[in-house]
Amino acid sequence: MDENKYKMDDNSEAIKLRRKIGVFGGVAVNVGIVIGSGIFLTPKGVLEGSGSIGLSLIIWFLSGIFSLIGALCLAELGTMIPEHGGIYAYVQRAFGPFLSFLLQWISLVIVQPGALAISALTFASYTIQPFYPDLECSPPPSVIRMLAIACVVFVSVVNVLSVRTASFVQETFTVMKMVALVIIIIVGIIELAKGNTENFQKPFEGSDARGLGVAFYSGLYAYAGWYSLNMVVEELKDPYKNLPRCIIISVLLVTVLYVFTNVAYFTVLTKDEILASNAVAATFGDRSLGNFAWIMPLSVAVSTFGSVNGNILTTSRLIFAGARDHNLPMVAALIHPTTRTPIPAIIIIAFGTCMYTLAKDVFTIINYFSFVTWSSMALAIVALLYLRWKEPETPRPYKVNILLPIIFLVACIALVVMGTISAPIDTLIGFVLACSGIPVYFLLVRPKKLPKWYNNLIGILQVQLNLSDSTFKNLP
């Protein structure tokens, strides 16, 4: 592949995305996406699977280290191939358009809009809950869906206006959700100072190795999103230095916050209380914050809103990258010449997300794709190892020890196997839906001759929306 396919200098005559995301903004993108609803909801799953407080804390720490290893491996790929799309771009470089299209297909048709819908619905539920204080009167589902759609539309408009505005929103809400976690940690420190250490007297009592797979799935779900910055690398200032720097800072910061947040949970709540709660943070707030218990629902709302913004920002770039490579309709590769934002790509992911907010079983659909997530990660690491062999002379501004990708690859395979054993039907359904992209590729993507009406539509959109073709002159 031509290494000069995508020009990196800002003096190119082509209309393209600008580098406006600095170190703080890059850290905010990763942290803001990772810290969603997971840390407020999944401690129950980790404790349920591990069986003990001590083992659950170890799993939270190991999940962070595992995420850091994967992030460092993707940092090497991101500095070697500094293009939008993340894993999609790396698989495209190593194995060609077919496998990369299938990754993009499953991500854009099911995983990303479904995950975004979950975040938006969670935001809506926690935002509207204070208006329904009576436990016997829950918010109408239609109201929750409308508020979720309003959240998606508002965030999409922000991302259309400018990258700087979207980055500012991301930075602001990232700081807010970190403040919420710090409040939890401070409460835990105060309780420990009072001598409330009963729950730590026998930390490994009840440990059960048989549930470690479930525990790790819950822990890793809370860390999901550590790969997000790779999707917007073309808008990151000095990516060769700042991508590894942002990744290391963000993942280590989240790991520290997560471990100490769980320690705080255990200072206030017993093991049985956590297992009986479906919203650990809310229960924690009720027990420890008194009249300020409303802070916890607000924190969840803030966290999920920030996650929606960050995911719209990154997923739209995945769509943009696929369209630029002719794996998706070229309309998605159009950029506004003034705001330099990929408006059609943002509209596409926003529309898909809004459709998923109307589905009754969106949470079940997402469960089908745990194996897809780790299969994708494994494929990305295989791409890293393959490119080390195929392109040994290609500059790698950041390079990890060969043992790290090997360890991560083995772990990804183990997670896929464990997921298949524990939920074979879900895995089968996910696999079938992933394969549904095969006929789409050979019928609609691989043929290069497009109908005349389609080309005319692209021209009309460019004129009416004042959009410019983002593909560079030396693209095929």
Short mmCIF file of C-alpha atoms in Angstrom, two decimals:
data_model
loop_
_atom_site.label_atom_id
_atom_site.label_comp_id
_atom_site.label_asym_id
_atom_site.label_seq_id
_atom_site.Cartn_x
_atom_site.Cartn_y
_atom_site.Cartn_z
CA MET A 1 0.00 0.00 0.00
CA ASP A 2 1.19 3.48 -0.83
CA GLU A 3 2.43 5.08 2.38
CA ASN A 4 1.66 8.53 1.00
CA LYS A 5 -1.95 7.66 0.34
CA TYR A 6 -3.08 10.04 3.03
CA LYS A 7 -1.13 13.28 3.25
CA MET A 8 -0.47 14.32 6.83
CA ASP A 9 0.56 17.93 6.29
CA ASP A 10 -1.92 20.70 6.97
CA ASN A 11 -0.99 22.54 3.76
CA SER A 12 -2.69 20.05 1.46
CA GLU A 13 -5.19 21.60 -0.95
CA ALA A 14 -7.75 18.90 -0.13
CA ILE A 15 -10.58 19.61 2.28
CA LYS A 16 -9.92 17.48 5.33
CA LEU A 17 -10.30 17.34 9.08
CA ARG A 18 -8.16 19.68 11.17
CA ARG A 19 -5.92 18.79 14.10
CA LYS A 20 -7.64 20.52 17.00
CA ILE A 21 -7.44 17.90 19.77
CA GLY A 22 -4.56 18.40 22.20
CA VAL A 23 -3.26 16.21 25.03
CA PHE A 24 -5.98 17.24 27.47
CA GLY A 25 -8.65 16.82 24.81
CA GLY A 26 -7.27 13.42 23.85
CA VAL A 27 -7.28 12.22 27.45
CA ALA A 28 -10.83 13.59 27.78
CA VAL A 29 -11.99 11.61 24.74
CA ASN A 30 -10.71 8.31 26.16
CA VAL A 31 -11.65 8.93 29.79
CA GLY A 32 -15.00 10.44 28.85
CA ILE A 33 -15.98 7.39 26.80
CA VAL A 34 -14.59 4.79 29.22
CA ILE A 35 -16.28 6.27 32.30
CA GLY A 36 -19.90 5.77 31.34
CA SER A 37 -22.46 3.84 33.31
CA GLY A 38 -20.15 0.85 33.90
CA ILE A 39 -18.44 1.89 37.13
CA PHE A 40 -21.84 2.80 38.62
CA LEU A 41 -23.56 -0.45 37.62
CA THR A 42 -21.10 -3.34 37.08
CA PRO A 43 -19.45 -3.75 40.55
CA LYS A 44 -22.27 -6.17 41.30
CA GLY A 45 -21.30 -8.36 38.33
CA VAL A 46 -17.63 -8.38 39.27
CA LEU A 47 -18.41 -9.30 42.89
CA GLU A 48 -20.97 -11.89 41.84
CA GLY A 49 -18.45 -13.62 39.60
CA SER A 50 -15.44 -13.42 41.93
CA GLY A 51 -17.27 -14.26 45.15
CA SER A 52 -15.16 -12.08 47.44
CA ILE A 53 -14.24 -8.47 48.04
CA GLY A 54 -10.48 -9.03 47.77
CA LEU A 55 -10.70 -10.98 44.52
CA SER A 56 -13.07 -8.43 42.99
CA LEU A 57 -10.60 -5.61 43.70
CA ILE A 58 -7.84 -7.67 42.06
CA ILE A 59 -10.07 -8.17 39.00
CA TRP A 60 -10.72 -4.42 38.76
CA PHE A 61 -6.96 -3.81 38.82
CA LEU A 62 -6.15 -6.59 36.33
CA SER A 63 -8.90 -5.41 33.97
CA GLY A 64 -7.23 -2.01 33.93
CA ILE A 65 -3.78 -3.50 33.27
CA PHE A 66 -5.23 -5.70 30.53
CA SER A 67 -6.85 -2.67 28.93
CA LEU A 68 -3.56 -0.77 29.15
CA ILE A 69 -1.69 -3.58 27.36
CA GLY A 70 -4.25 -3.55 24.55
CA ALA A 71 -4.16 0.25 24.38
CA LEU A 72 -0.36 0.27 24.11
CA CYS A 73 -0.52 -2.23 21.25
CA LEU A 74 -3.02 -0.03 19.42
CA ALA A 75 -0.79 2.97 20.13
CA GLU A 76 1.92 1.33 18.01
CA LEU A 77 -0.57 0.76 15.19
CA GLY A 78 -1.98 4.27 15.59
CA THR A 79 1.42 5.94 15.21
CA MET A 80 2.38 3.64 12.34
CA ILE A 81 -0.97 4.15 10.55
CA PRO A 82 -2.19 7.58 11.73
CA GLU A 83 -5.56 7.37 9.98
CA HIS A 84 -9.15 7.62 11.18
CA GLY A 85 -11.02 4.40 11.87
CA GLY A 86 -8.87 2.70 14.52
CA ILE A 87 -9.01 -1.09 14.23
CA TYR A 88 -10.80 -0.80 10.88
CA ALA A 89 -7.83 1.11 9.38
CA TYR A 90 -5.27 -1.38 10.74
CA VAL A 91 -7.12 -4.45 9.44
CA GLN A 92 -7.59 -2.67 6.10
CA ARG A 93 -3.84 -2.08 5.87
CA ALA A 94 -2.91 -5.64 6.84
CA PHE A 95 -5.62 -7.81 5.28
CA GLY A 96 -7.46 -5.69 2.73
CA PRO A 97 -11.02 -4.39 2.37
CA PHE A 98 -13.05 -7.57 2.91
CA LEU A 99 -12.25 -8.23 6.58
CA SER A 100 -12.16 -4.53 7.37
CA PHE A 101 -15.63 -4.11 5.86
CA LEU A 102 -17.03 -6.96 7.97
CA LEU A 103 -15.61 -5.31 11.09
CA GLN A 104 -17.16 -2.03 10.08
CA TRP A 105 -20.45 -3.67 9.15
CA ILE A 106 -21.02 -5.30 12.52
CA SER A 107 -19.83 -2.19 14.34
CA LEU A 108 -22.03 0.28 12.48
CA VAL A 109 -25.13 -1.84 11.98
CA ILE A 110 -25.43 -3.22 15.51
CA VAL A 111 -22.71 -2.56 18.08
CA GLN A 112 -22.10 1.20 17.99
CA PRO A 113 -25.67 2.46 17.52
CA GLY A 114 -26.90 -0.10 20.05
CA ALA A 115 -24.29 0.89 22.63
CA LEU A 116 -25.00 4.57 22.01
CA ALA A 117 -28.72 3.92 22.47
CA ILE A 118 -28.03 2.24 25.81
CA SER A 119 -26.03 5.26 26.99
CA ALA A 120 -28.72 7.67 25.81
CA LEU A 121 -31.51 5.66 27.46
CA THR A 122 -29.53 5.42 30.69
CA PHE A 123 -28.99 9.19 30.60
CA ALA A 124 -32.71 9.75 30.07
CA SER A 125 -33.71 7.35 32.84
CA TYR A 126 -31.48 8.92 35.48
CA THR A 127 -32.26 12.48 34.36
CA ILE A 128 -36.00 12.05 34.60
CA GLN A 129 -36.02 9.87 37.74
CA PRO A 130 -36.09 12.82 40.22
CA PHE A 131 -39.44 13.86 38.72
CA TYR A 132 -40.85 10.45 39.69
CA PRO A 133 -39.78 10.01 43.33
CA ASP A 134 -42.57 7.54 44.08
CA LEU A 135 -41.27 4.01 43.56
CA GLU A 136 -44.74 2.88 42.49
CA CYS A 137 -44.80 5.45 39.67
CA SER A 138 -42.03 4.90 37.14
CA PRO A 139 -41.34 7.20 34.17
CA PRO A 140 -43.30 6.30 31.01
CA PRO A 141 -41.07 4.50 28.47
CA SER A 142 -42.17 6.94 25.75
CA VAL A 143 -40.89 9.90 27.79
CA ILE A 144 -37.56 8.17 28.38
CA ARG A 145 -37.20 7.43 24.66
CA MET A 146 -38.03 11.00 23.66
CA LEU A 147 -35.47 12.40 26.10
CA ALA A 148 -32.89 9.88 24.83
CA ILE A 149 -33.52 10.97 21.23
CA ALA A 150 -33.27 14.62 22.29
CA CYS A 151 -29.88 13.84 23.88
CA VAL A 152 -28.61 12.20 20.67
CA VAL A 153 -29.87 15.06 18.49
CA PHE A 154 -28.35 17.72 20.75
CA VAL A 155 -24.96 15.99 20.89
CA SER A 156 -25.02 15.48 17.11
CA VAL A 157 -25.64 19.19 16.55
CA VAL A 158 -22.70 19.98 18.83
CA ASN A 159 -20.47 17.67 16.80
CA VAL A 160 -21.70 19.21 13.54
CA LEU A 161 -20.85 22.74 14.69
CA SER A 162 -17.14 22.10 15.24
CA VAL A 163 -14.60 19.65 16.57
CA ARG A 164 -13.47 22.27 19.07
CA THR A 165 -17.00 22.58 20.50
CA ALA A 166 -17.42 18.81 20.74
CA SER A 167 -14.00 18.53 22.37
CA PHE A 168 -14.90 21.27 24.88
CA VAL A 169 -18.14 19.46 25.80
CA GLN A 170 -16.18 16.22 26.17
CA GLU A 171 -13.56 17.85 28.40
CA THR A 172 -16.21 19.53 30.57
CA PHE A 173 -18.25 16.40 31.17
CA THR A 174 -15.13 14.30 31.72
CA VAL A 175 -14.06 16.62 34.53
CA MET A 176 -17.59 16.47 36.00
CA LYS A 177 -17.73 12.67 36.04
CA MET A 178 -14.23 12.48 37.54
CA VAL A 179 -15.38 14.85 40.28
CA ALA A 180 -18.27 12.47 40.97
CA LEU A 181 -15.88 9.54 41.38
CA VAL A 182 -13.58 11.63 43.58
CA ILE A 183 -16.59 12.40 45.83
CA ILE A 184 -17.21 8.66 46.21
CA ILE A 185 -13.53 8.07 46.97
CA ILE A 186 -13.42 10.87 49.56
CA VAL A 187 -16.47 9.41 51.32
CA GLY A 188 -14.67 6.06 51.37
CA ILE A 189 -11.53 7.61 52.85
CA ILE A 190 -13.62 9.29 55.57
CA GLU A 191 -15.32 5.99 56.42
CA LEU A 192 -11.96 4.21 56.58
CA ALA A 193 -10.62 6.95 58.85
CA LYS A 194 -13.59 6.31 61.15
CA GLY A 195 -12.51 2.69 61.40
CA ASN A 196 -15.20 1.16 59.18
CA THR A 197 -13.03 -1.71 57.95
CA GLU A 198 -15.31 -4.63 58.81
CA ASN A 199 -15.77 -5.63 55.18
CA PHE A 200 -12.00 -5.97 54.73
CA GLN A 201 -11.38 -8.28 57.70
CA LYS A 202 -11.61 -11.43 55.57
CA PRO A 203 -11.24 -10.07 52.03
CA PHE A 204 -10.95 -13.41 50.20
CA GLU A 205 -13.68 -15.29 52.01
CA GLY A 206 -16.06 -16.84 49.48
CA SER A 207 -13.71 -16.58 46.48
CA ASP A 208 -14.89 -18.71 43.57
CA ALA A 209 -12.61 -19.22 40.57
CA ARG A 210 -15.47 -20.73 38.54
CA GLY A 211 -17.04 -17.32 38.04
CA LEU A 212 -13.89 -15.45 37.01
CA GLY A 213 -15.00 -15.34 33.37
CA VAL A 214 -18.21 -13.51 34.29
CA ALA A 215 -16.28 -11.22 36.65
CA PHE A 216 -13.74 -10.26 33.99
CA TYR A 217 -16.48 -9.62 31.42
CA SER A 218 -18.15 -7.19 33.84
CA GLY A 219 -14.85 -5.50 34.71
CA LEU A 220 -13.72 -5.17 31.10
CA TYR A 221 -17.13 -3.80 30.12
CA ALA A 222 -16.54 -0.91 32.52
CA TYR A 223 -13.19 -0.21 30.79
CA ALA A 224 -14.63 -0.45 27.26
CA GLY A 225 -13.65 2.49 25.07
CA TRP A 226 -9.89 2.65 25.74
CA TYR A 227 -9.37 2.29 21.98
CA SER A 228 -11.56 5.30 21.10
CA LEU A 229 -8.80 7.89 20.59
CA ASN A 230 -7.37 5.81 17.73
CA MET A 231 -10.55 6.54 15.76
CA VAL A 232 -9.89 10.31 15.72
CA VAL A 233 -6.11 10.26 15.38
CA GLU A 234 -6.16 12.48 12.27
CA GLU A 235 -7.55 15.29 14.44
CA LEU A 236 -5.01 14.80 17.24
CA LYS A 237 -2.14 17.28 17.40
CA ASP A 238 1.28 15.62 16.95
CA PRO A 239 -0.21 12.09 17.08
CA TYR A 240 3.19 10.37 17.05
CA LYS A 241 3.90 11.70 20.54
CA ASN A 242 0.48 12.51 21.90
CA LEU A 243 -1.37 9.27 21.04
CA PRO A 244 0.75 7.02 23.33
CA ARG A 245 0.90 9.79 25.93
CA CYS A 246 -2.88 10.24 26.02
CA ILE A 247 -3.53 6.50 26.08
CA ILE A 248 -1.17 5.83 28.99
CA ILE A 249 -2.48 8.77 31.04
CA SER A 250 -6.15 7.98 30.43
CA VAL A 251 -6.06 4.23 31.10
CA LEU A 252 -3.90 4.56 34.23
CA LEU A 253 -6.12 7.37 35.51
CA VAL A 254 -9.29 5.32 34.98
CA THR A 255 -7.70 2.27 36.64
CA VAL A 256 -6.79 4.25 39.76
CA LEU A 257 -10.25 5.83 39.93
CA TYR A 258 -12.02 2.50 39.45
CA VAL A 259 -10.03 0.60 42.08
CA PHE A 260 -10.41 3.30 44.73
CA THR A 261 -14.09 3.80 43.88
CA ASN A 262 -14.72 0.11 44.55
CA VAL A 263 -12.78 0.32 47.79
CA ALA A 264 -15.12 3.18 48.76
CA TYR A 265 -18.17 1.09 47.86
CA PHE A 266 -16.98 -1.66 50.21
CA THR A 267 -16.42 0.73 53.11
CA VAL A 268 -20.11 1.68 53.08
CA LEU A 269 -21.90 -1.35 51.67
CA THR A 270 -21.63 -4.98 52.67
CA LYS A 271 -21.10 -7.76 50.18
CA ASP A 272 -24.76 -8.80 50.41
CA GLU A 273 -25.97 -5.22 49.92
CA ILE A 274 -23.96 -4.85 46.73
CA LEU A 275 -25.22 -8.17 45.37
CA ALA A 276 -28.80 -7.13 46.11
CA SER A 277 -28.45 -3.76 44.33
CA ASN A 278 -28.98 -3.17 40.61
CA ALA A 279 -27.46 0.33 40.87
CA VAL A 280 -24.58 0.22 43.33
CA ALA A 281 -23.79 3.95 43.10
CA ALA A 282 -27.39 4.91 43.91
CA THR A 283 -27.43 2.56 46.90
CA PHE A 284 -24.08 3.99 48.00
CA GLY A 285 -25.50 7.52 47.80
CA ASP A 286 -28.60 6.60 49.80
CA ARG A 287 -26.46 5.10 52.57
CA SER A 288 -23.70 7.70 52.81
CA LEU A 289 -24.75 11.07 51.34
CA GLY A 290 -28.05 11.68 53.10
CA ASN A 291 -29.79 14.74 51.61
CA PHE A 292 -27.13 14.83 48.89
CA ALA A 293 -27.94 11.35 47.58
CA TRP A 294 -29.20 13.00 44.37
CA ILE A 295 -25.54 13.48 43.43
CA MET A 296 -25.26 9.82 42.36
CA PRO A 297 -28.13 9.79 39.80
CA LEU A 298 -26.81 13.11 38.51
CA SER A 299 -23.33 11.58 38.20
CA VAL A 300 -24.66 8.68 36.14
CA ALA A 301 -26.55 11.11 33.88
CA VAL A 302 -23.42 13.24 33.40
CA SER A 303 -21.29 10.16 32.69
CA THR A 304 -23.64 8.73 30.10
CA PHE A 305 -24.13 12.11 28.39
CA GLY A 306 -20.35 12.45 28.06
CA SER A 307 -20.16 8.93 26.66
CA VAL A 308 -22.81 9.73 24.04
CA ASN A 309 -20.85 12.82 22.95
CA GLY A 310 -17.55 10.94 22.78
CA ASN A 311 -19.03 8.02 20.87
CA ILE A 312 -20.73 10.27 18.33
CA LEU A 313 -17.36 11.99 17.80
CA THR A 314 -15.40 8.75 17.30
CA THR A 315 -17.99 6.59 15.51
CA SER A 316 -18.68 9.27 12.90
CA ARG A 317 -14.96 9.13 12.05
CA LEU A 318 -15.19 5.37 11.62
CA ILE A 319 -17.98 5.89 9.09
CA PHE A 320 -15.97 8.68 7.43
CA ALA A 321 -12.90 6.44 7.13
CA GLY A 322 -14.90 3.61 5.57
CA ALA A 323 -16.51 5.92 3.01
CA ARG A 324 -13.14 7.44 2.14
CA ASP A 325 -11.87 3.93 1.39
CA HIS A 326 -14.95 3.23 -0.78
CA ASN A 327 -16.22 0.62 1.70
CA LEU A 328 -19.29 2.75 2.43
CA PRO A 329 -21.30 5.17 0.26
CA MET A 330 -19.13 8.15 -0.65
CA VAL A 331 -21.75 10.55 0.69
CA ALA A 332 -20.41 9.71 4.17
CA ALA A 333 -16.97 11.05 3.18
CA LEU A 334 -18.19 14.60 2.64
CA ILE A 335 -16.87 17.34 4.95
CA HIS A 336 -18.16 20.85 5.52
CA PRO A 337 -15.40 23.19 4.26
CA THR A 338 -15.91 25.72 7.07
CA THR A 339 -16.52 23.62 10.17
CA ARG A 340 -14.39 20.73 8.84
CA THR A 341 -16.81 18.21 10.34
CA PRO A 342 -18.12 15.06 8.56
CA ILE A 343 -21.78 16.06 8.67
CA PRO A 344 -23.26 13.09 6.72
CA ALA A 345 -21.33 10.59 8.87
CA ILE A 346 -22.64 12.26 12.04
CA ILE A 347 -26.20 12.17 10.68
CA ILE A 348 -25.88 8.46 9.83
CA ILE A 349 -24.78 7.37 13.31
CA ALA A 350 -27.30 9.69 14.98
CA PHE A 351 -30.16 8.28 12.89
CA GLY A 352 -29.15 4.68 13.63
CA THR A 353 -28.89 5.43 17.34
CA CYS A 354 -32.33 7.07 17.41
CA MET A 355 -33.81 3.99 15.75
CA TYR A 356 -32.27 1.74 18.42
CA THR A 357 -33.75 3.84 21.22
CA LEU A 358 -37.17 2.73 19.94
CA ALA A 359 -36.30 -0.99 20.22
CA LYS A 360 -37.54 -2.92 23.25
CA ASP A 361 -34.68 -5.43 23.35
CA VAL A 362 -31.62 -3.27 22.57
CA PHE A 363 -29.79 -4.58 25.67
CA THR A 364 -30.30 -8.17 24.51
CA ILE A 365 -28.97 -7.35 21.03
CA ILE A 366 -25.76 -5.94 22.48
CA ASN A 367 -25.20 -9.14 24.47
CA TYR A 368 -24.80 -11.03 21.19
CA PHE A 369 -21.60 -9.17 20.39
CA SER A 370 -19.28 -9.65 23.34
CA PHE A 371 -17.45 -12.20 21.24
CA VAL A 372 -17.33 -9.78 18.29
CA THR A 373 -15.59 -7.15 20.41
CA TRP A 374 -12.80 -9.47 21.48
CA SER A 375 -12.58 -11.14 18.08
CA SER A 376 -12.03 -7.67 16.60
CA MET A 377 -9.34 -6.92 19.17
CA ALA A 378 -7.64 -10.24 18.42
CA LEU A 379 -7.70 -9.48 14.69
CA ALA A 380 -6.12 -6.07 15.33
CA ILE A 381 -3.27 -7.69 17.25
CA VAL A 382 -2.80 -10.26 14.50
CA ALA A 383 -2.55 -7.28 12.12
CA LEU A 384 0.14 -5.75 14.33
CA LEU A 385 2.20 -8.97 14.32
CA TYR A 386 1.65 -9.47 10.58
CA LEU A 387 2.77 -5.91 9.76
CA ARG A 388 5.86 -6.37 11.94
CA TRP A 389 6.77 -9.24 9.59
CA LYS A 390 5.50 -7.77 6.30
CA GLU A 391 6.62 -4.16 6.76
CA PRO A 392 9.64 -4.24 9.11
CA GLU A 393 11.06 -1.02 7.65
CA THR A 394 7.91 1.08 8.07
CA PRO A 395 8.55 3.81 10.68
CA ARG A 396 7.03 3.05 14.08
CA PRO A 397 7.35 6.17 16.27
CA TYR A 398 6.07 4.07 19.19
CA LYS A 399 6.85 0.36 19.47
CA VAL A 400 5.90 -2.12 22.20
CA ASN A 401 7.77 -5.21 23.34
CA ILE A 402 6.69 -8.20 21.24
CA LEU A 403 5.52 -10.03 24.38
CA LEU A 404 2.72 -7.53 25.01
CA PRO A 405 0.73 -8.21 21.79
CA ILE A 406 1.27 -11.95 22.22
CA ILE A 407 -0.08 -11.87 25.79
CA PHE A 408 -3.02 -9.72 24.75
CA LEU A 409 -3.82 -11.96 21.75
CA VAL A 410 -3.89 -15.10 23.93
CA ALA A 411 -6.14 -13.32 26.44
CA CYS A 412 -8.53 -12.18 23.68
CA ILE A 413 -8.81 -15.73 22.35
CA ALA A 414 -9.50 -16.97 25.88
CA LEU A 415 -12.26 -14.39 26.31
CA VAL A 416 -13.86 -15.42 23.00
CA VAL A 417 -13.74 -19.09 24.00
CA MET A 418 -15.18 -18.40 27.47
CA GLY A 419 -17.97 -16.31 25.97
CA THR A 420 -18.81 -19.04 23.46
CA ILE A 421 -18.93 -21.71 26.17
CA SER A 422 -21.08 -19.63 28.52
CA ALA A 423 -23.51 -18.34 25.84
CA PRO A 424 -23.26 -20.47 22.66
CA ILE A 425 -26.63 -19.32 21.26
CA ASP A 426 -25.74 -15.64 21.62
CA THR A 427 -22.39 -16.28 19.96
CA LEU A 428 -24.06 -18.13 17.08
CA ILE A 429 -26.57 -15.31 16.49
CA GLY A 430 -23.80 -12.72 16.57
CA PHE A 431 -21.71 -14.75 14.14
CA VAL A 432 -24.62 -15.13 11.71
CA LEU A 433 -25.39 -11.41 11.80
CA ALA A 434 -21.71 -10.62 11.25
CA CYS A 435 -21.70 -12.90 8.21
CA SER A 436 -24.74 -11.06 6.85
CA GLY A 437 -22.29 -8.41 5.72
CA ILE A 438 -20.70 -10.84 3.22
CA PRO A 439 -23.42 -10.55 0.53
CA VAL A 440 -23.59 -6.79 1.14
CA TYR A 441 -19.87 -6.52 0.40
CA PHE A 442 -19.92 -8.56 -2.81
CA LEU A 443 -23.14 -7.07 -4.16
CA LEU A 444 -22.86 -3.41 -3.16
CA VAL A 445 -19.32 -2.59 -2.06
CA ARG A 446 -16.95 -4.50 -4.29
CA PRO A 447 -18.56 -3.42 -7.60
CA LYS A 448 -17.01 -0.02 -8.39
CA LYS A 449 -19.43 1.15 -11.05
CA LEU A 450 -22.12 3.20 -9.35
CA PRO A 451 -25.48 4.13 -10.89
CA LYS A 452 -25.82 7.57 -12.41
CA TRP A 453 -28.61 8.60 -10.03
CA TYR A 454 -26.30 7.96 -7.06
CA ASN A 455 -23.55 10.21 -8.46
CA ASN A 456 -26.14 12.90 -9.15
CA LEU A 457 -27.37 12.64 -5.55
CA ILE A 458 -23.83 13.18 -4.27
CA GLY A 459 -23.52 16.31 -6.40
CA ILE A 460 -26.83 17.70 -5.16
CA LEU A 461 -25.84 17.14 -1.53
CA GLN A 462 -22.50 18.84 -2.07
CA VAL A 463 -24.22 21.92 -3.48
CA GLN A 464 -27.18 22.11 -1.10
CA LEU A 465 -25.22 21.39 2.10
CA ASN A 466 -22.05 23.20 1.01
CA LEU A 467 -20.02 20.02 1.54
CA SER A 468 -16.68 19.10 0.02
CA ASP A 469 -15.24 15.76 -1.05
CA SER A 470 -12.76 14.70 1.63
CA THR A 471 -10.95 12.12 -0.51
CA PHE A 472 -7.47 13.16 -1.38
CA LYS A 473 -6.36 13.58 -4.97
CA ASN A 474 -4.26 10.43 -5.06
CA LEU A 475 -7.06 8.15 -3.89
CA PRO A 476 -8.23 5.65 -6.52
#
